[in-house]
Amino acid sequence: MYGKLTVICGPMFAGKTTELLKRILWARNGENKNVLVLKTAFDNRYADTRVVSHNGLSADAKAIRRFADIADLSREAELVCLDEVQFFTGMDMDVVEFVSDLLHGGRDIVVAGLDTNWKGEPFPATALLMAMADEVIKLKAHCSVCGQPAYKSFKKLQDGREIVLGNSDIYEARCNQHWIAERIDRPQEIAAAHA
């Protein structure tokens, strides 16, 4: 038996973690499934051992630095959920390989994460998982400038670093027009960030 992979993706503030939490709640309470929820130890913005949405919803989670630490738990789970999948890098195993192994073992997987960085470039793990997925749910936010549908994450602090933990203090959701307009207005900073 082969598992099912669902990828929830989109920009910052699109409700990706909220959608993941709805699926966790339904699987645990509605379907009475054994659910393993994972986050990286790196992402401690709201809590060390909970997945927390920007609007305060949460669920208990295992914060990990290595996949080997949860090998037994992942084999026992019927559903494995990973939040902020783009952060699962530099571990003892590639996250795509980890997900593939679980799928081959018959586990269902739901991952949530950013599909692109603030420069509009795909996060490799998310892109590969989207290609493998049985279901892709691409969410949109509201542009912080005009309120229209937003598909991009905009980083207010142009420091060149690809991954910086933050919330609305550092990031905004932007429609394509206001995301690209800001990049055109500040070409030197953008060029320096790509260097």
Short mmCIF file of N, CA, C and O in Angstrom, two decimals, residues 33-85:
data_model
loop_
_atom_site.label_atom_id
_atom_site.label_comp_id
_atom_site.label_asym_id
_atom_site.label_seq_id
_atom_site.Cartn_x
_atom_site.Cartn_y
_atom_site.Cartn_z
N LYS A 33 -7.32 8.86 14.13
CA LYS A 33 -6.06 8.38 13.60
C LYS A 33 -4.90 8.74 14.53
O LYS A 33 -4.95 9.73 15.25
N ASN A 34 -3.85 7.94 14.45
CA ASN A 34 -2.61 8.23 15.14
C ASN A 34 -1.84 9.22 14.26
O ASN A 34 -1.39 8.87 13.17
N VAL A 35 -1.72 10.47 14.72
CA VAL A 35 -1.13 11.54 13.93
C VAL A 35 0.17 12.00 14.56
O VAL A 35 0.22 12.28 15.76
N LEU A 36 1.21 12.07 13.75
CA LEU A 36 2.50 12.60 14.19
C LEU A 36 2.69 13.95 13.53
O LEU A 36 2.66 14.06 12.30
N VAL A 37 2.88 14.99 14.34
CA VAL A 37 3.06 16.35 13.84
C VAL A 37 4.51 16.75 14.08
O VAL A 37 5.01 16.66 15.21
N LEU A 38 5.18 17.20 13.01
CA LEU A 38 6.60 17.54 13.09
C LEU A 38 6.84 19.00 12.73
O LEU A 38 6.18 19.54 11.83
N LYS A 39 7.78 19.59 13.41
CA LYS A 39 8.30 20.92 13.07
C LYS A 39 9.80 20.88 13.31
O LYS A 39 10.29 19.98 14.00
N THR A 40 10.51 21.82 12.74
CA THR A 40 11.95 21.86 13.01
C THR A 40 12.19 22.59 14.33
O THR A 40 11.44 23.51 14.69
N ALA A 41 13.22 22.18 15.04
CA ALA A 41 13.59 22.86 16.27
C ALA A 41 14.00 24.30 15.98
O ALA A 41 13.89 25.18 16.84
N PHE A 42 14.43 24.55 14.74
CA PHE A 42 14.83 25.89 14.30
C PHE A 42 13.68 26.90 14.42
O PHE A 42 13.88 28.05 14.79
N ASP A 43 12.47 26.47 14.11
CA ASP A 43 11.31 27.38 14.07
C ASP A 43 10.65 27.44 15.45
O ASP A 43 9.75 26.68 15.76
N ASN A 44 11.12 28.37 16.26
CA ASN A 44 10.56 28.53 17.61
C ASN A 44 9.90 29.90 17.78
O ASN A 44 9.89 30.46 18.87
N ARG A 45 9.32 30.43 16.69
CA ARG A 45 8.71 31.76 16.74
C ARG A 45 7.61 31.86 17.80
O ARG A 45 7.53 32.83 18.53
N TYR A 46 6.76 30.88 17.87
CA TYR A 46 5.63 30.93 18.79
C TYR A 46 5.77 29.96 19.96
O TYR A 46 5.31 30.24 21.06
N ALA A 47 6.33 28.79 19.70
CA ALA A 47 6.44 27.76 20.74
C ALA A 47 7.51 26.75 20.33
O ALA A 47 7.77 26.58 19.14
N ASP A 48 8.08 26.09 21.31
CA ASP A 48 9.12 25.10 21.02
C ASP A 48 8.54 23.77 20.56
O ASP A 48 9.12 23.10 19.71
N THR A 49 7.42 23.35 21.14
CA THR A 49 6.87 22.02 20.84
C THR A 49 5.41 22.07 20.40
O THR A 49 4.63 21.17 20.70
N ARG A 50 5.05 23.12 19.71
CA ARG A 50 3.70 23.24 19.16
C ARG A 50 3.80 23.86 17.77
O ARG A 50 4.64 24.71 17.53
N VAL A 51 2.93 23.42 16.89
CA VAL A 51 2.73 24.09 15.62
C VAL A 51 1.68 25.15 15.89
O VAL A 51 0.60 24.84 16.40
N VAL A 52 2.00 26.41 15.58
CA VAL A 52 1.11 27.53 15.91
C VAL A 52 0.91 28.38 14.66
O VAL A 52 1.88 28.76 13.99
N SER A 53 -0.34 28.69 14.37
CA SER A 53 -0.64 29.55 13.23
C SER A 53 -0.49 31.02 13.64
O SER A 53 -0.43 31.33 14.83
N HIS A 54 -0.45 31.91 12.66
CA HIS A 54 -0.33 33.34 12.96
C HIS A 54 -1.54 33.85 13.76
O HIS A 54 -1.42 34.83 14.48
N ASN A 55 -2.69 33.15 13.65
CA ASN A 55 -3.86 33.60 14.39
C ASN A 55 -4.03 32.87 15.72
O ASN A 55 -5.06 33.00 16.37
N GLY A 56 -3.01 32.09 16.13
CA GLY A 56 -3.00 31.53 17.48
C GLY A 56 -3.51 30.11 17.63
O GLY A 56 -3.45 29.55 18.72
N LEU A 57 -4.01 29.47 16.57
CA LEU A 57 -4.41 28.07 16.66
C LEU A 57 -3.16 27.22 16.79
O LEU A 57 -2.11 27.57 16.25
N SER A 58 -3.27 26.07 17.48
CA SER A 58 -2.06 25.28 17.68
C SER A 58 -2.36 23.81 17.91
O SER A 58 -3.50 23.43 18.19
N ALA A 59 -1.32 23.01 17.80
CA ALA A 59 -1.37 21.57 18.10
C ALA A 59 0.01 21.16 18.59
O ALA A 59 1.03 21.72 18.18
N ASP A 60 0.04 20.16 19.46
CA ASP A 60 1.31 19.61 19.93
C ASP A 60 2.10 19.07 18.76
O ASP A 60 1.53 18.51 17.81
N ALA A 61 3.43 19.22 18.83
CA ALA A 61 4.30 18.74 17.76
C ALA A 61 5.63 18.29 18.34
O ALA A 61 6.02 18.72 19.43
N LYS A 62 6.31 17.47 17.59
CA LYS A 62 7.68 17.09 17.91
C LYS A 62 8.60 18.04 17.16
O LYS A 62 8.55 18.14 15.94
N ALA A 63 9.43 18.75 17.91
CA ALA A 63 10.43 19.63 17.30
C ALA A 63 11.69 18.81 17.10
O ALA A 63 12.23 18.26 18.06
N ILE A 64 12.15 18.71 15.85
CA ILE A 64 13.25 17.79 15.57
C ILE A 64 14.43 18.50 14.91
O ILE A 64 14.28 19.53 14.26
N ARG A 65 15.59 17.90 15.10
CA ARG A 65 16.82 18.31 14.42
C ARG A 65 17.30 17.20 13.48
O ARG A 65 18.07 17.43 12.58
N ARG A 66 16.82 15.96 13.76
CA ARG A 66 17.19 14.79 12.96
C ARG A 66 15.98 13.90 12.79
O ARG A 66 15.22 13.68 13.74
N PHE A 67 15.81 13.36 11.59
CA PHE A 67 14.70 12.43 11.36
C PHE A 67 14.91 11.12 12.11
O PHE A 67 13.95 10.46 12.48
N ALA A 68 16.15 10.75 12.35
CA ALA A 68 16.43 9.51 13.07
C ALA A 68 15.80 9.51 14.46
O ALA A 68 15.44 8.46 14.99
N ASP A 69 15.62 10.69 15.05
CA ASP A 69 15.07 10.79 16.40
C ASP A 69 13.59 10.40 16.47
O ASP A 69 13.08 10.13 17.56
N ILE A 70 12.91 10.39 15.34
CA ILE A 70 11.47 10.07 15.35
C ILE A 70 11.16 8.88 14.44
O ILE A 70 10.01 8.68 14.04
N ALA A 71 12.16 8.07 14.14
CA ALA A 71 11.97 6.94 13.23
C ALA A 71 10.86 6.00 13.70
O ALA A 71 9.98 5.62 12.92
N ASP A 72 10.88 5.62 14.98
CA ASP A 72 9.86 4.71 15.50
C ASP A 72 8.48 5.36 15.48
O ASP A 72 7.49 4.71 15.10
N LEU A 73 8.40 6.62 15.88
CA LEU A 73 7.11 7.32 15.89
C LEU A 73 6.53 7.43 14.49
O LEU A 73 5.32 7.28 14.30
N SER A 74 7.38 7.69 13.50
CA SER A 74 6.88 7.85 12.14
C SER A 74 6.37 6.54 11.57
O SER A 74 5.45 6.53 10.75
N ARG A 75 6.94 5.41 12.01
CA ARG A 75 6.45 4.11 11.54
C ARG A 75 5.12 3.74 12.18
O ARG A 75 4.35 2.98 11.62
N GLU A 76 4.85 4.26 13.38
CA GLU A 76 3.61 3.96 14.08
C GLU A 76 2.45 4.85 13.63
O GLU A 76 1.29 4.48 13.76
N ALA A 77 2.76 6.01 13.11
CA ALA A 77 1.72 6.99 12.75
C ALA A 77 0.97 6.56 11.49
O ALA A 77 1.53 5.95 10.58
N GLU A 78 -0.31 6.92 11.44
CA GLU A 78 -1.11 6.73 10.24
C GLU A 78 -1.04 7.95 9.34
O GLU A 78 -1.19 7.86 8.13
N LEU A 79 -0.84 9.11 9.97
CA LEU A 79 -0.72 10.38 9.25
C LEU A 79 0.46 11.15 9.84
O LEU A 79 0.55 11.30 11.06
N VAL A 80 1.35 11.61 8.97
CA VAL A 80 2.49 12.42 9.41
C VAL A 80 2.33 13.80 8.78
O VAL A 80 2.14 13.92 7.57
N CYS A 81 2.40 14.84 9.62
CA CYS A 81 2.21 16.22 9.17
C CYS A 81 3.48 17.02 9.47
O CYS A 81 4.00 16.95 10.58
N LEU A 82 3.94 17.76 8.47
CA LEU A 82 5.13 18.60 8.63
C LEU A 82 4.74 20.05 8.36
O LEU A 82 4.18 20.35 7.31
N ASP A 83 5.06 20.92 9.31
CA ASP A 83 4.79 22.34 9.13
C ASP A 83 6.07 23.07 8.73
O ASP A 83 7.16 22.72 9.22
N GLU A 84 5.94 24.06 7.87
CA GLU A 84 7.09 24.84 7.38
C GLU A 84 8.13 23.91 6.76
O GLU A 84 9.30 23.92 7.13
N VAL A 85 7.68 23.12 5.79
CA VAL A 85 8.53 22.09 5.19
C VAL A 85 9.81 22.66 4.59
O VAL A 85 10.84 21.96 4.54
#
